[in-house]
GROMACS .gro file of N, CA and C in nm:
model
  546
    1MET      N    1  -4.235  -6.141  -1.337
    1MET     CA    2  -4.194  -6.006  -1.260
    1MET      C    3  -4.008  -6.046  -1.276
    2LEU      N    4  -3.946  -5.942  -1.242
    2LEU     CA    5  -3.782  -6.004  -1.279
    2LEU      C    6  -3.791  -5.934  -1.088
    3VAL      N    7  -3.719  -6.071  -1.085
    3VAL     CA    8  -3.702  -6.047  -0.891
    3VAL      C    9  -3.517  -5.966  -0.844
    4PRO      N   10  -3.489  -5.867  -0.782
    4PRO     CA   11  -3.315  -5.876  -0.770
    4PRO      C   12  -3.336  -5.989  -0.682
    5GLY      N   13  -3.171  -5.977  -0.805
    5GLY     CA   14  -3.135  -6.052  -0.736
    5GLY      C   15  -3.105  -6.311  -0.723
    6GLU      N   16  -3.264  -6.248  -0.815
    6GLU     CA   17  -3.274  -6.373  -0.893
    6GLU      C   18  -3.243  -6.358  -1.006
    7PRO      N   19  -3.132  -6.507  -1.146
    7PRO     CA   20  -3.110  -6.505  -1.211
    7PRO      C   21  -3.200  -6.511  -1.282
    8ASN      N   22  -3.155  -6.472  -1.443
    8ASN     CA   23  -3.294  -6.487  -1.557
    8ASN      C   24  -3.178  -6.520  -1.679
    9ILE      N   25  -3.279  -6.518  -1.794
    9ILE     CA   26  -3.216  -6.639  -1.860
    9ILE      C   27  -3.173  -6.511  -1.966
   10SER      N   28  -3.040  -6.553  -2.045
   10SER     CA   29  -2.968  -6.402  -2.136
   10SER      C   30  -3.040  -6.414  -2.275
   11TYR      N   31  -3.120  -6.535  -2.331
   11TYR     CA   32  -3.115  -6.594  -2.474
   11TYR      C   33  -3.275  -6.525  -2.426
   12ILE      N   34  -3.323  -6.418  -2.453
   12ILE     CA   35  -3.435  -6.398  -2.428
   12ILE      C   36  -3.485  -6.277  -2.558
   13CYS      N   37  -3.579  -6.299  -2.616
   13CYS     CA   38  -3.628  -6.150  -2.663
   13CYS      C   39  -3.623  -6.153  -2.826
   14SER      N   40  -3.675  -6.180  -2.917
   14SER     CA   41  -3.629  -6.122  -3.078
   14SER      C   42  -3.532  -6.069  -3.116
   15ARG      N   43  -3.412  -6.119  -3.179
   15ARG     CA   44  -3.316  -6.056  -3.224
   15ARG      C   45  -3.284  -5.923  -3.233
   16TYR      N   46  -3.397  -5.893  -3.384
   16TYR     CA   47  -3.363  -5.767  -3.354
   16TYR      C   48  -3.341  -5.689  -3.266
   17TYR      N   49  -3.450  -5.692  -3.153
   17TYR     CA   50  -3.520  -5.615  -3.072
   17TYR      C   51  -3.389  -5.607  -2.911
   18ARG      N   52  -3.319  -5.732  -2.951
   18ARG     CA   53  -3.235  -5.831  -2.798
   18ARG      C   54  -3.190  -5.682  -2.770
   19ALA      N   55  -3.170  -5.628  -2.591
   19ALA     CA   56  -3.018  -5.547  -2.566
   19ALA      C   57  -2.901  -5.631  -2.547
   20PRO      N   58  -2.831  -5.474  -2.575
   20PRO     CA   59  -2.686  -5.509  -2.586
   20PRO      C   60  -2.641  -5.649  -2.474
   21GLU      N   61  -2.735  -5.612  -2.319
   21GLU     CA   62  -2.658  -5.628  -2.201
   21GLU      C   63  -2.715  -5.812  -2.207
   22LEU      N   64  -2.794  -5.866  -2.327
   22LEU     CA   65  -2.799  -5.983  -2.337
   22LEU      C   66  -2.735  -6.023  -2.416
   23ILE      N   67  -2.718  -5.992  -2.532
   23ILE     CA   68  -2.585  -6.035  -2.605
   23ILE      C   69  -2.505  -6.009  -2.554
   24PHE      N   70  -2.429  -5.986  -2.442
   24PHE     CA   71  -2.259  -5.985  -2.375
   24PHE      C   72  -2.322  -6.072  -2.269
   25GLY      N   73  -2.467  -6.127  -2.276
   25GLY     CA   74  -2.511  -6.244  -2.154
   25GLY      C   75  -2.570  -6.240  -2.016
   26ALA      N   76  -2.565  -6.123  -2.001
   26ALA     CA   77  -2.603  -6.077  -1.925
   26ALA      C   78  -2.774  -6.117  -1.863
   27THR      N   79  -2.731  -6.194  -1.686
   27THR     CA   80  -2.852  -6.242  -1.642
   27THR      C   81  -2.880  -6.204  -1.503
   28GLU      N   82  -2.863  -6.092  -1.466
   28GLU     CA   83  -2.862  -6.036  -1.396
   28GLU      C   84  -2.936  -5.897  -1.547
   29TYR      N   85  -3.074  -5.891  -1.510
   29TYR     CA   86  -3.134  -5.705  -1.571
   29TYR      C   87  -3.274  -5.675  -1.592
   30THR      N   88  -3.226  -5.580  -1.594
   30THR     CA   89  -3.398  -5.481  -1.540
   30THR      C   90  -3.463  -5.505  -1.683
   31THR      N   91  -3.562  -5.439  -1.641
   31THR     CA   92  -3.678  -5.375  -1.761
   31THR      C   93  -3.614  -5.261  -1.834
   32ALA      N   94  -3.495  -5.216  -1.797
   32ALA     CA   95  -3.473  -5.150  -1.893
   32ALA      C   96  -3.399  -5.240  -2.082
   33ILE      N   97  -3.420  -5.340  -2.061
   33ILE     CA   98  -3.437  -5.460  -2.200
   33ILE      C   99  -3.542  -5.482  -2.291
   34ASP      N  100  -3.641  -5.403  -2.216
   34ASP     CA  101  -3.812  -5.371  -2.245
   34ASP      C  102  -3.735  -5.279  -2.337
   35MET      N  103  -3.689  -5.154  -2.283
   35MET     CA  104  -3.702  -4.989  -2.287
   35MET      C  105  -3.594  -5.039  -2.510
   36TRP      N  106  -3.500  -5.073  -2.438
   36TRP     CA  107  -3.396  -5.069  -2.556
   36TRP      C  108  -3.472  -5.140  -2.691
   37SER      N  109  -3.551  -5.237  -2.629
   37SER     CA  110  -3.660  -5.296  -2.710
   37SER      C  111  -3.796  -5.247  -2.829
   38VAL      N  112  -3.839  -5.123  -2.721
   38VAL     CA  113  -3.922  -5.011  -2.763
   38VAL      C  114  -3.909  -4.949  -2.837
   39GLY      N  115  -3.689  -4.888  -2.839
   39GLY     CA  116  -3.597  -4.800  -2.943
   39GLY      C  117  -3.640  -4.814  -3.085
   40CYS      N  118  -3.618  -4.986  -3.038
   40CYS     CA  119  -3.609  -5.077  -3.153
   40CYS      C  120  -3.729  -5.058  -3.287
   41ILE      N  121  -3.810  -5.087  -3.187
   41ILE     CA  122  -3.910  -5.102  -3.220
   41ILE      C  123  -4.008  -4.935  -3.307
   42LEU      N  124  -3.986  -4.863  -3.217
   42LEU     CA  125  -3.938  -4.750  -3.253
   42LEU      C  126  -3.920  -4.706  -3.408
   43ALA      N  127  -3.764  -4.736  -3.455
   43ALA     CA  128  -3.689  -4.675  -3.455
   43ALA      C  129  -3.745  -4.743  -3.610
   44GLU      N  130  -3.767  -4.859  -3.558
   44GLU     CA  131  -3.809  -4.983  -3.760
   44GLU      C  132  -3.964  -4.890  -3.801
   45LEU      N  133  -4.095  -4.837  -3.706
   45LEU     CA  134  -4.151  -4.750  -3.781
   45LEU      C  135  -4.116  -4.687  -3.835
   46LEU      N  136  -4.021  -4.584  -3.755
   46LEU     CA  137  -3.979  -4.489  -3.864
   46LEU      C  138  -3.915  -4.447  -3.953
   47LEU      N  139  -3.858  -4.581  -3.982
   47LEU     CA  140  -3.741  -4.623  -4.110
   47LEU      C  141  -3.824  -4.671  -4.186
   48GLY      N  142  -3.903  -4.734  -4.167
   48GLY     CA  143  -3.996  -4.841  -4.229
   48GLY      C  144  -3.899  -5.041  -4.246
   49GLN      N  145  -3.788  -4.994  -4.156
   49GLN     CA  146  -3.735  -5.163  -4.149
   49GLN      C  147  -3.632  -5.155  -4.049
   50PRO      N  148  -3.576  -5.322  -4.002
   50PRO     CA  149  -3.501  -5.307  -3.857
   50PRO      C  150  -3.429  -5.219  -3.836
   51LEU      N  151  -3.333  -5.151  -3.758
   51LEU     CA  152  -3.228  -5.092  -3.692
   51LEU      C  153  -3.140  -5.172  -3.762
   52PHE      N  154  -3.172  -5.292  -3.671
   52PHE     CA  155  -3.035  -5.404  -3.625
   52PHE      C  156  -3.097  -5.508  -3.685
   53PRO      N  157  -3.040  -5.540  -3.825
   53PRO     CA  158  -3.141  -5.677  -3.922
   53PRO      C  159  -2.965  -5.810  -3.851
   54GLY      N  160  -2.944  -5.833  -3.718
   54GLY     CA  161  -2.825  -5.894  -3.708
   54GLY      C  162  -2.809  -6.035  -3.735
   55GLU      N  163  -2.786  -6.130  -3.797
   55GLU     CA  164  -2.885  -6.265  -3.889
   55GLU      C  165  -2.780  -6.401  -3.758
   56SER      N  166  -2.745  -6.325  -3.659
   56SER     CA  167  -2.719  -6.413  -3.546
   56SER      C  168  -2.664  -6.340  -3.420
   57GLY      N  169  -2.684  -6.341  -3.331
   57GLY     CA  170  -2.610  -6.291  -3.209
   57GLY      C  171  -2.469  -6.146  -3.204
   58VAL      N  172  -2.371  -6.287  -3.265
   58VAL     CA  173  -2.263  -6.187  -3.269
   58VAL      C  174  -2.246  -6.082  -3.401
   59ASP      N  175  -2.395  -6.088  -3.537
   59ASP     CA  176  -2.396  -6.027  -3.566
   59ASP      C  177  -2.450  -5.879  -3.521
   60GLN      N  178  -2.591  -5.988  -3.461
   60GLN     CA  179  -2.680  -5.833  -3.417
   60GLN      C  180  -2.557  -5.691  -3.371
   61LEU      N  181  -2.493  -5.755  -3.239
   61LEU     CA  182  -2.343  -5.686  -3.217
   61LEU      C  183  -2.325  -5.598  -3.258
   62VAL      N  184  -2.260  -5.666  -3.366
   62VAL     CA  185  -2.217  -5.604  -3.514
   62VAL      C  186  -2.277  -5.454  -3.556
   63GLU      N  187  -2.417  -5.551  -3.569
   63GLU     CA  188  -2.476  -5.404  -3.615
   63GLU      C  189  -2.553  -5.306  -3.548
   64ILE      N  190  -2.539  -5.357  -3.394
   64ILE     CA  191  -2.563  -5.235  -3.267
   64ILE      C  192  -2.426  -5.124  -3.297
   65ILE      N  193  -2.355  -5.187  -3.276
   65ILE     CA  194  -2.256  -5.112  -3.344
   65ILE      C  195  -2.182  -5.005  -3.420
   66LYS      N  196  -2.336  -5.057  -3.537
   66LYS     CA  197  -2.230  -4.951  -3.674
   66LYS      C  198  -2.334  -4.851  -3.648
   67VAL      N  199  -2.392  -4.847  -3.513
   67VAL     CA  200  -2.489  -4.737  -3.544
   67VAL      C  201  -2.465  -4.625  -3.432
   68LEU      N  202  -2.398  -4.779  -3.310
   68LEU     CA  203  -2.406  -4.687  -3.183
   68LEU      C  204  -2.294  -4.611  -3.155
   69GLY      N  205  -2.157  -4.724  -3.277
   69GLY     CA  206  -2.017  -4.689  -3.200
   69GLY      C  207  -1.968  -4.804  -3.080
   70THR      N  208  -1.899  -4.796  -3.079
   70THR     CA  209  -1.781  -4.928  -2.955
   70THR      C  210  -1.861  -4.881  -2.834
   71PRO      N  211  -1.896  -4.997  -2.780
   71PRO     CA  212  -1.950  -4.948  -2.638
   71PRO      C  213  -1.804  -4.940  -2.554
   72THR      N  214  -1.749  -4.880  -2.472
   72THR     CA  215  -1.649  -4.788  -2.385
   72THR      C  216  -1.635  -4.925  -2.308
   73ARG      N  217  -1.510  -4.952  -2.212
   73ARG     CA  218  -1.514  -5.011  -2.096
   73ARG      C  219  -1.649  -5.071  -2.042
   74GLU      N  220  -1.654  -4.920  -1.958
   74GLU     CA  221  -1.757  -4.883  -1.854
   74GLU      C  222  -1.905  -4.910  -1.916
   75GLU      N  223  -1.918  -4.920  -2.025
   75GLU     CA  224  -2.043  -4.912  -2.057
   75GLU      C  225  -2.117  -5.076  -2.098
   76ILE      N  226  -1.935  -5.138  -2.139
   76ILE     CA  227  -1.970  -5.280  -2.088
   76ILE      C  228  -1.982  -5.294  -1.928
   77ARG      N  229  -1.908  -5.280  -1.905
   77ARG     CA  230  -1.925  -5.309  -1.730
   77ARG      C  231  -2.057  -5.277  -1.719
   78CYS      N  232  -2.160  -5.182  -1.758
   78CYS     CA  233  -2.297  -5.187  -1.733
   78CYS      C  234  -2.344  -5.250  -1.739
   79MET      N  235  -2.332  -5.330  -1.835
   79MET     CA  236  -2.388  -5.390  -1.963
   79MET      C  237  -2.442  -5.532  -1.933
   80ASN      N  238  -2.282  -5.605  -1.887
   80ASN     CA  239  -2.270  -5.719  -1.827
   80ASN      C  240  -2.152  -5.707  -1.739
   81PRO      N  241  -2.136  -5.693  -1.594
   81PRO     CA  242  -1.989  -5.718  -1.485
   81PRO      C  243  -1.900  -5.792  -1.595
   82ASN      N  244  -1.920  -5.901  -1.610
   82ASN     CA  245  -1.895  -5.994  -1.615
   82ASN      C  246  -1.825  -6.017  -1.727
   83TYR      N  247  -1.871  -5.978  -1.773
   83TYR     CA  248  -1.772  -5.954  -1.953
   83TYR      C  249  -1.652  -5.916  -1.934
   84THR      N  250  -1.498  -6.005  -1.948
   84THR     CA  251  -1.433  -5.935  -1.968
   84THR      C  252  -1.348  -5.952  -2.065
   85GLU      N  253  -1.384  -6.056  -2.173
   85GLU     CA  254  -1.340  -6.011  -2.338
   85GLU      C  255  -1.317  -5.869  -2.337
   86PHE      N  256  -1.263  -5.759  -2.385
   86PHE     CA  257  -1.263  -5.648  -2.523
   86PHE      C  258  -1.174  -5.664  -2.563
   87LYS      N  259  -1.247  -5.695  -2.701
   87LYS     CA  260  -1.107  -5.713  -2.859
   87LYS      C  261  -1.183  -5.621  -2.924
   88PHE      N  262  -1.307  -5.556  -2.929
   88PHE     CA  263  -1.388  -5.455  -3.006
   88PHE      C  264  -1.207  -5.350  -3.131
   89HIS      N  265  -1.285  -5.366  -3.257
   89HIS     CA  266  -1.234  -5.268  -3.266
   89HIS      C  267  -1.313  -5.064  -3.233
   90GLN      N  268  -1.219  -5.000  -3.287
   90GLN     CA  269  -1.265  -4.936  -3.200
   90GLN      C  270  -1.353  -4.858  -3.367
   91ILE      N  271  -1.483  -4.815  -3.340
   91ILE     CA  272  -1.602  -4.720  -3.452
   91ILE      C  273  -1.651  -4.642  -3.409
   92LYS      N  274  -1.698  -4.535  -3.459
   92LYS     CA  275  -1.726  -4.443  -3.425
   92LYS      C  276  -1.881  -4.472  -3.438
   93ALA      N  277  -1.937  -4.365  -3.319
   93ALA     CA  278  -2.116  -4.328  -3.412
   93ALA      C  279  -2.154  -4.269  -3.488
   94HIS      N  280  -2.256  -4.350  -3.570
   94HIS     CA  281  -2.325  -4.307  -3.702
   94HIS      C  282  -2.383  -4.172  -3.585
   95PRO      N  283  -2.389  -4.079  -3.699
   95PRO     CA  284  -2.524  -3.971  -3.662
   95PRO      C  285  -2.639  -4.018  -3.693
   96TRP      N  286  -2.718  -3.990  -3.540
   96TRP     CA  287  -2.853  -3.993  -3.580
   96TRP      C  288  -2.896  -3.953  -3.742
   97HIS      N  289  -2.881  -3.853  -3.691
   97HIS     CA  290  -2.926  -3.755  -3.835
   97HIS      C  291  -2.898  -3.792  -3.911
   98LYS      N  292  -2.801  -3.886  -3.983
   98LYS     CA  293  -2.801  -3.947  -4.102
   98LYS      C  294  -2.854  -4.075  -4.105
   99ILE      N  295  -2.855  -4.145  -4.013
   99ILE     CA  296  -2.976  -4.238  -4.015
   99ILE      C  297  -3.075  -4.278  -4.072
  100PHE      N  298  -3.179  -4.110  -4.001
  100PHE     CA  299  -3.323  -4.072  -4.041
  100PHE      C  300  -3.323  -4.035  -4.066
  101HIS      N  301  -3.415  -3.952  -4.199
  101HIS     CA  302  -3.453  -3.892  -4.268
  101HIS      C  303  -3.441  -3.687  -4.273
  102LYS      N  304  -3.414  -3.677  -4.346
  102LYS     CA  305  -3.390  -3.545  -4.242
  102LYS      C  306  -3.530  -3.442  -4.199
  103ARG      N  307  -3.586  -3.488  -4.276
  103ARG     CA  308  -3.732  -3.440  -4.227
  103ARG      C  309  -3.802  -3.471  -4.172
  104MET      N  310  -3.730  -3.560  -4.031
  104MET     CA  311  -3.774  -3.691  -3.955
  104MET      C  312  -3.808  -3.598  -3.796
  105PRO      N  313  -3.932  -3.573  -3.795
  105PRO     CA  314  -3.934  -3.517  -3.632
  105PRO      C  315  -3.801  -3.500  -3.585
  106SER      N  316  -3.750  -3.422  -3.484
  106SER     CA  317  -3.661  -3.428  -3.381
  106SER      C  318  -3.660  -3.477  -3.315
  107GLU      N  319  -3.805  -3.451  -3.231
  107GLU     CA  320  -3.901  -3.477  -3.138
  107GLU      C  321  -3.817  -3.674  -3.110
  108ALA      N  322  -3.913  -3.731  -3.256
  108ALA     CA  323  -3.874  -3.894  -3.299
  108ALA      C  324  -3.740  -3.926  -3.243
  109VAL      N  325  -3.653  -3.893  -3.292
  109VAL     CA  326  -3.487  -3.917  -3.358
  109VAL      C  327  -3.458  -3.934  -3.183
  110ASP      N  328  -3.455  -3.808  -3.113
  110ASP     CA  329  -3.473  -3.772  -2.996
  110ASP      C  330  -3.463  -3.870  -2.894
  111LEU      N  331  -3.637  -3.893  -2.917
  111LEU     CA  332  -3.606  -4.088  -2.810
  111LEU      C  333  -3.661  -4.185  -2.886
  112VAL      N  334  -3.569  -4.190  -2.958
  112VAL     CA  335  -3.470  -4.367  -3.019
  112VAL      C  336  -3.393  -4.259  -2.946
  113SER      N  337  -3.302  -4.222  -2.930
  113SER     CA  338  -3.150  -4.205  -2.908
  113SER      C  339  -3.165  -4.202  -2.744
  114ARG      N  340  -3.222  -4.178  -2.691
  114ARG     CA  341  -3.235  -4.201  -2.522
  114ARG      C  342  -3.291  -4.278  -2.497
  115LEU      N  343  -3.325  -4.381  -2.626
  115LEU     CA  344  -3.459  -4.525  -2.561
  115LEU      C  345  -3.304  -4.652  -2.605
  116LEU      N  346  -3.198  -4.619  -2.706
  116LEU     CA  347  -3.105  -4.726  -2.751
  116LEU      C  348  -2.949  -4.659  -2.667
  117GLN      N  349  -2.941  -4.651  -2.583
  117GLN     CA  350  -2.856  -4.631  -2.485
  117GLN      C  351  -2.759  -4.731  -2.471
  118TYR      N  352  -2.617  -4.753  -2.417
  118TYR     CA  353  -2.564  -4.917  -2.428
  118TYR      C  354  -2.591  -4.910  -2.298
  119SER      N  355  -2.571  -4.831  -2.190
  119SER     CA  356  -2.570  -4.837  -2.054
  119SER      C  357  -2.699  -4.879  -2.014
  120PRO      N  358  -2.790  -4.996  -1.972
  120PRO     CA  359  -2.942  -5.005  -1.940
  120PRO      C  360  -2.993  -4.872  -1.811
  121ASN      N  361  -2.940  -4.820  -1.745
  121ASN     CA  362  -2.910  -4.787  -1.671
  121ASN      C  363  -2.940  -4.552  -1.754
  122LEU      N  364  -2.913  -4.548  -1.819
  122LEU     CA  365  -2.896  -4.454  -1.911
  122LEU      C  366  -3.031  -4.431  -2.009
  123ARG      N  367  -3.121  -4.577  -2.012
  123ARG     CA  368  -3.219  -4.577  -2.134
  123ARG      C  369  -3.320  -4.501  -2.037
  124CYS      N  370  -3.416  -4.436  -2.148
  124CYS     CA  371  -3.579  -4.365  -2.045
  124CYS      C  372  -3.652  -4.511  -1.980
  125THR      N  373  -3.680  -4.467  -1.907
  125THR     CA  374  -3.757  -4.514  -1.820
  125THR      C  375  -3.935  -4.566  -1.876
  126ALA      N  376  -4.056  -4.620  -1.868
  126ALA     CA  377  -4.129  -4.620  -2.021
  126ALA      C  378  -4.185  -4.507  -1.975
  127LEU      N  379  -4.216  -4.462  -1.788
  127LEU     CA  380  -4.248  -4.365  -1.829
  127LEU      C  381  -4.203  -4.191  -1.833
  128GLU      N  382  -4.113  -4.220  -1.815
  128GLU     CA  383  -3.915  -4.120  -1.919
  128GLU      C  384  -4.043  -4.092  -2.055
  129ALA      N  385  -4.073  -4.224  -2.155
  129ALA     CA  386  -4.041  -4.197  -2.254
  129ALA      C  387  -4.206  -4.125  -2.257
  130CYS      N  388  -4.307  -4.226  -2.137
  130CYS     CA  389  -4.427  -4.132  -2.207
  130CYS      C  390  -4.455  -3.974  -2.168
  131ALA      N  391  -4.370  -3.912  -2.154
  131ALA     CA  392  -4.341  -3.766  -2.053
  131ALA      C  393  -4.317  -3.735  -2.184
  132HIS      N  394  -4.215  -3.745  -2.320
  132HIS     CA  395  -4.127  -3.689  -2.365
  132HIS      C  396  -4.200  -3.623  -2.467
  133PRO      N  397  -4.114  -3.513  -2.552
  133PRO     CA  398  -4.214  -3.441  -2.636
  133PRO      C  399  -4.242  -3.485  -2.777
  134PHE      N  400  -4.256  -3.605  -2.773
  134PHE     CA  401  -4.279  -3.640  -2.927
  134PHE      C  402  -4.428  -3.743  -2.915
  135PHE      N  403  -4.433  -3.735  -2.744
  135PHE     CA  404  -4.589  -3.759  -2.755
  135PHE      C  405  -4.639  -3.623  -2.705
  136ASP      N  406  -4.624  -3.517  -2.655
  136ASP     CA  407  -4.729  -3.375  -2.666
  136ASP      C  408  -4.807  -3.375  -2.798
  137ASP      N  409  -4.844  -3.427  -2.917
  137ASP     CA  410  -4.987  -3.387  -2.977
  137ASP      C  411  -5.089  -3.428  -2.904
  138LEU      N  412  -5.067  -3.567  -2.847
  138LEU     CA  413  -5.155  -3.630  -2.702
  138LEU      C  414  -5.181  -3.575  -2.602
  139ARG      N  415  -5.082  -3.485  -2.558
  139ARG     CA  416  -5.142  -3.417  -2.398
  139ARG      C  417  -5.212  -3.283  -2.452
  140ASP      N  418  -5.229  -3.227  -2.618
  140ASP     CA  419  -5.331  -3.149  -2.624
  140ASP      C  420  -5.490  -3.191  -2.635
  141PRO      N  421  -5.536  -3.073  -2.530
  141PRO     CA  422  -5.668  -3.148  -2.476
  141PRO      C  423  -5.808  -3.125  -2.631
  142SER      N  424  -5.702  -3.109  -2.735
  142SER     CA  425  -5.827  -3.070  -2.826
  142SER      C  426  -5.789  -3.255  -3.002
  143ALA      N  427  -5.649  -3.284  -2.901
  143ALA     CA  428  -5.608  -3.397  -2.972
  143ALA      C  429  -5.737  -3.530  -2.989
  144CYS      N  430  -5.782  -3.607  -3.090
  144CYS     CA  431  -5.847  -3.670  -3.132
  144CYS      C  432  -5.806  -3.803  -3.212
  145LEU      N  433  -5.818  -3.869  -3.214
  145LEU     CA  434  -5.857  -3.945  -3.364
  145LEU      C  435  -5.831  -3.921  -3.491
  146PRO      N  436  -5.791  -3.985  -3.583
  146PRO     CA  437  -5.816  -3.970  -3.732
  146PRO      C  438  -5.969  -3.924  -3.806
  147ASN      N  439  -6.035  -4.007  -3.692
  147ASN     CA  440  -6.207  -4.042  -3.761
  147ASN      C  441  -6.259  -3.921  -3.694
  148GLY      N  442  -6.171  -3.794  -3.612
  148GLY     CA  443  -6.272  -3.735  -3.544
  148GLY      C  444  -6.316  -3.740  -3.419
  149ARG      N  445  -6.300  -3.910  -3.415
  149ARG     CA  446  -6.325  -3.952  -3.257
  149ARG      C  447  -6.241  -3.914  -3.120
  150ALA      N  448  -6.317  -3.883  -2.975
  150ALA     CA  449  -6.246  -3.875  -2.884
  150ALA      C  450  -6.094  -4.026  -2.804
  151LEU      N  451  -5.961  -3.945  -2.821
  151LEU     CA  452  -5.889  -4.026  -2.739
  151LEU      C  453  -5.972  -4.124  -2.645
  152PRO      N  454  -5.855  -4.201  -2.633
  152PRO     CA  455  -5.970  -4.287  -2.538
  152PRO      C  456  -5.879  -4.253  -2.439
  153PRO      N  457  -5.871  -4.278  -2.263
  153PRO     CA  458  -5.779  -4.244  -2.105
  153PRO      C  459  -5.691  -4.242  -2.146
  154LEU      N  460  -5.597  -4.158  -2.146
  154LEU     CA  461  -5.430  -4.189  -2.161
  154LEU      C  462  -5.377  -4.178  -2.061
  155PHE      N  463  -5.454  -4.097  -2.008
  155PHE     CA  464  -5.345  -4.065  -1.885
  155PHE      C  465  -5.452  -4.093  -1.730
  156ASN      N  466  -5.487  -4.197  -1.718
  156ASN     CA  467  -5.525  -4.259  -1.605
  156ASN      C  468  -5.464  -4.373  -1.512
  157PHE      N  469  -5.346  -4.304  -1.481
  157PHE     CA  470  -5.206  -4.412  -1.470
  157PHE      C  471  -5.290  -4.449  -1.306
  158THR      N  472  -5.241  -4.632  -1.288
  158THR     CA  473  -5.230  -4.620  -1.123
  158THR      C  474  -5.157  -4.558  -1.049
  159ALA      N  475  -5.195  -4.544  -0.894
  159ALA     CA  476  -5.110  -4.478  -0.821
  159ALA      C  477  -4.977  -4.590  -0.832
  160GLN      N  478  -4.964  -4.662  -0.824
  160GLN     CA  479  -4.840  -4.832  -0.864
  160GLN      C  480  -4.818  -4.778  -1.005
  161GLU      N  481  -4.883  -4.740  -1.092
  161GLU     CA  482  -4.666  -4.704  -1.193
  161GLU      C  483  -4.696  -4.576  -1.173
  162LEU      N  484  -4.712  -4.490  -1.060
  162LEU     CA  485  -4.681  -4.299  -1.100
  162LEU      C  486  -4.557  -4.373  -0.952
  163SER      N  487  -4.514  -4.482  -0.915
  163SER     CA  488  -4.499  -4.476  -0.762
  163SER      C  489  -4.302  -4.504  -0.845
  164GLY      N  490  -4.286  -4.343  -0.811
  164GLY     CA  491  -4.112  -4.298  -0.792
  164GLY      C  492  -4.148  -4.236  -0.848
  165ALA      N  493  -4.198  -4.183  -0.960
  165ALA     CA  494  -4.206  -4.063  -1.074
  165ALA      C  495  -4.195  -3.956  -1.020
  166SER      N  496  -4.130  -3.886  -1.027
  166SER     CA  497  -4.067  -3.733  -0.959
  166SER      C  498  -4.200  -3.702  -0.941
  167ALA      N  499  -4.213  -3.504  -0.921
  167ALA     CA  500  -4.358  -3.493  -0.956
  167ALA      C  501  -4.346  -3.387  -1.050
  168GLU      N  502  -4.227  -3.407  -1.030
  168GLU     CA  503  -4.218  -3.344  -1.211
  168GLU      C  504  -4.203  -3.455  -1.309
  169LEU      N  505  -4.188  -3.540  -1.302
  169LEU     CA  506  -4.200  -3.644  -1.435
  169LEU      C  507  -4.375  -3.600  -1.467
  170ARG      N  508  -4.433  -3.619  -1.288
  170ARG     CA  509  -4.565  -3.597  -1.320
  170ARG      C  510  -4.613  -3.535  -1.428
  171GLN      N  511  -4.539  -3.361  -1.335
  171GLN     CA  512  -4.555  -3.272  -1.447
  171GLN      C  513  -4.625  -3.307  -1.590
  172ARG      N  514  -4.517  -3.322  -1.628
  172ARG     CA  515  -4.498  -3.369  -1.820
  172ARG      C  516  -4.539  -3.479  -1.812
  173LEU      N  517  -4.562  -3.560  -1.757
  173LEU     CA  518  -4.684  -3.704  -1.797
  173LEU      C  519  -4.770  -3.652  -1.853
  174ILE      N  520  -4.879  -3.598  -1.732
  174ILE     CA  521  -5.050  -3.641  -1.686
  174ILE      C  522  -5.069  -3.437  -1.756
  175PRO      N  523  -5.136  -3.400  -1.830
  175PRO     CA  524  -5.140  -3.285  -1.889
  175PRO      C  525  -5.232  -3.194  -1.806
  176GLU      N  526  -5.273  -3.094  -1.790
  176GLU     CA  527  -5.316  -2.985  -1.689
  176GLU      C  528  -5.401  -3.066  -1.676
  177HIS      N  529  -5.517  -3.070  -1.812
  177HIS     CA  530  -5.655  -3.116  -1.892
  177HIS      C  531  -5.771  -3.244  -1.770
  178ALA      N  532  -5.597  -3.345  -1.797
  178ALA     CA  533  -5.635  -3.463  -1.722
  178ALA      C  534  -5.599  -3.440  -1.578
  179ARG      N  535  -5.554  -3.334  -1.557
  179ARG     CA  536  -5.528  -3.326  -1.370
  179ARG      C  537  -5.657  -3.298  -1.303
  180GLN      N  538  -5.781  -3.195  -1.407
  180GLN     CA  539  -5.850  -3.114  -1.375
  180GLN      C  540  -5.935  -3.271  -1.353
  181GLU      N  541  -5.983  -3.361  -1.449
  181GLU     CA  542  -6.018  -3.451  -1.458
  181GLU      C  543  -6.058  -3.540  -1.370
  182ASN      N  544  -5.968  -3.546  -1.324
  182ASN     CA  545  -5.925  -3.690  -1.195
  182ASN      C  546  -5.936  -3.616  -1.071
   0.00000   0.00000   0.00000
């Protein structure tokens, strides 16, 4: 568990899924690093290959910049306030619709774009990601597994898991039929 104010290590996580703040050497980070990894994994599932296949830490950052563009000074400050070196060529972000196949569901692309933000505080939280329209089919009361069996319980969140979630987020996250069951 991450403890606020307690230093952590920056060399954590498999390279392809490593959040940019870790590449910038941040030792104070949040679970937003995990949400970056989720975005990388979702993109890889959709593309059939890693989105950021860096061969080293520096190359990893280059791969990220090729897609997201050069981070602004403010984005770098959000990732690691102690990082003062800023000597990057200005590269524009690559549009998501050019990265993903044009038949890719727009909800999938939108979720990836919300997870892969330079600023950790702008990334979706885990609950926000679960409430994203990409997962709306799972909230349909008639949704079932491909073999026709019922879905396992998906909405039985604990009070601790929902602590801090707004009423609006809870409303989007848990469908009416699941609220009536609890």
